[in-house]
Every structure is written in C-alpha cells, then in structure tokens.
Amino acid sequence: MKEEWEEKILCATQCSQCHERLDQRILSVYDHQVVCMECKKREEVRPDYDEVSKDMIRQCLVDTESRYGDPGGFCYHHFYPYTC
Ligand SMILES: [Zn+2]
C-alpha cells in the first residue's frame, strides 16, 4: 500500500487537474490526487472545502493508522505542500 501511493502520488510530475508540470505539489482533499498550488487555491475557496477537509483528515488518519501508521505523512500532504 505504502509503496503504491508513494510512487504514484508523491513523485507525480503533472498536476492531475490542469496538467501543469509540478514543482511544489499538494494533495486534493476531494480526490487525493496531486495538484499544483494554483489548483489548490481554487479548491480552498470551494464552499464545502472546510467540511470536506475535516472529514478527509479524520478518515485518512483512521485508515492510515490502522494500516501502516502514515509513515510518509500522506494525510498531512493534503495541507502542506511538499516536493518529491
Ligand atoms: Zn494544477
């Protein structure tokens, strides 16, 4: 599980929404895909963003803790930009 998301998500080279090349990247709270900072800004102004992000982090921590303890900080990459 861990290796799978790290390979696909952590080092993705393209934004999943606008297909721009990624330098800094962050994860969408809506679909867990990698997006660029511009797309993240658009996501953050959606009216349901607060609610969706709270639900996402709660569920993410439950899922990752029970499976592999979130070693790479997967849940937190939805809120903190990271580089590959
Ligand atoms: Zn983008």
Short mmCIF file of C-alpha atoms and ligand atoms in Angstrom, two decimals:
data_model
loop_
_atom_site.label_atom_id
_atom_site.label_comp_id
_atom_site.label_asym_id
_atom_site.label_seq_id
_atom_site.Cartn_x
_atom_site.Cartn_y
_atom_site.Cartn_z
CA MET A 1 0.00 0.00 0.00
CA LYS A 2 2.61 2.46 1.11
CA GLU A 3 4.86 1.96 -1.89
CA GLU A 4 1.94 2.21 -4.23
CA TRP A 5 0.80 5.67 -3.19
CA GLU A 6 4.31 6.94 -2.76
CA GLU A 7 5.24 6.01 -6.29
CA LYS A 8 2.07 7.22 -7.90
CA ILE A 9 1.40 10.28 -5.81
CA LEU A 10 4.48 11.51 -4.03
CA CYS A 11 6.56 11.92 -7.16
CA ALA A 12 3.90 12.70 -9.73
CA THR A 13 5.20 15.11 -12.33
CA GLN A 14 1.92 16.56 -13.55
CA CYS A 15 -0.98 18.26 -11.84
CA SER A 16 -3.99 15.96 -12.01
CA GLN A 17 -6.31 18.86 -12.76
CA CYS A 18 -4.57 21.30 -15.07
CA HIS A 19 -1.68 19.06 -16.18
CA GLU A 20 0.92 21.69 -15.44
CA ARG A 21 4.36 20.41 -14.57
CA LEU A 22 4.75 20.20 -10.80
CA ASP A 23 7.39 21.77 -8.66
CA GLN A 24 5.66 22.16 -5.33
CA ARG A 25 2.71 19.87 -5.04
CA ILE A 26 -0.08 19.17 -2.60
CA LEU A 27 -2.92 16.67 -2.42
CA SER A 28 -6.55 17.41 -3.10
CA VAL A 29 -8.86 16.73 -0.17
CA TYR A 30 -11.57 15.83 -2.66
CA ASP A 31 -9.96 13.01 -4.59
CA HIS A 32 -6.44 12.55 -3.05
CA GLN A 33 -4.83 13.35 -6.37
CA VAL A 34 -1.76 15.53 -6.75
CA VAL A 35 -2.50 19.11 -7.70
CA CYS A 36 -0.42 22.25 -8.18
CA MET A 37 -0.62 25.21 -5.81
CA GLU A 38 -2.86 27.14 -8.21
CA CYS A 39 -5.42 24.36 -8.32
CA LYS A 40 -5.19 24.01 -4.54
CA LYS A 41 -6.08 27.68 -4.19
CA ARG A 42 -9.15 27.11 -6.33
CA GLU A 43 -10.05 24.11 -4.21
CA GLU A 44 -9.69 26.06 -0.97
CA VAL A 45 -12.33 28.60 -1.93
CA ARG A 46 -14.98 26.00 -2.64
CA PRO A 47 -17.87 26.44 -0.19
CA ASP A 48 -17.64 22.89 1.11
CA TYR A 49 -13.84 22.85 1.46
CA ASP A 50 -13.73 23.16 5.27
CA GLU A 51 -16.21 20.40 5.77
CA VAL A 52 -14.67 18.10 3.19
CA SER A 53 -11.15 18.62 4.51
CA LYS A 54 -12.18 17.89 8.10
CA ASP A 55 -13.90 14.69 7.07
CA MET A 56 -10.96 13.74 4.89
CA ILE A 57 -8.31 14.13 7.61
CA ARG A 58 -10.40 12.26 10.15
CA GLN A 59 -10.95 9.37 7.78
CA CYS A 60 -7.40 9.47 6.48
CA LEU A 61 -5.90 9.16 9.95
CA VAL A 62 -8.19 6.28 10.82
CA ASP A 63 -7.32 4.47 7.58
CA THR A 64 -3.58 5.04 7.64
CA GLU A 65 -3.11 4.38 11.34
CA SER A 66 -4.80 1.03 11.14
CA ARG A 67 -2.89 0.05 8.01
CA TYR A 68 0.59 1.47 8.15
CA GLY A 69 0.80 4.38 10.57
CA ASP A 70 1.11 7.12 7.95
CA PRO A 71 4.92 6.93 7.77
CA GLY A 72 5.25 9.30 4.85
CA GLY A 73 2.75 11.82 6.15
CA PHE A 74 0.18 11.07 3.47
CA CYS A 75 -2.67 12.73 5.35
CA TYR A 76 -0.70 15.88 6.00
CA HIS A 77 0.29 16.29 2.39
CA HIS A 78 -3.26 17.45 1.83
CA PHE A 79 -2.46 20.60 3.77
CA TYR A 80 1.26 21.10 3.50
CA PRO A 81 2.97 21.43 0.13
CA TYR A 82 5.87 19.10 -0.50
CA THR A 83 8.46 18.37 -3.09
CA CYS A 84 9.36 14.98 -4.43
ZN ZN B 1 -2.98 22.49 -11.45
#
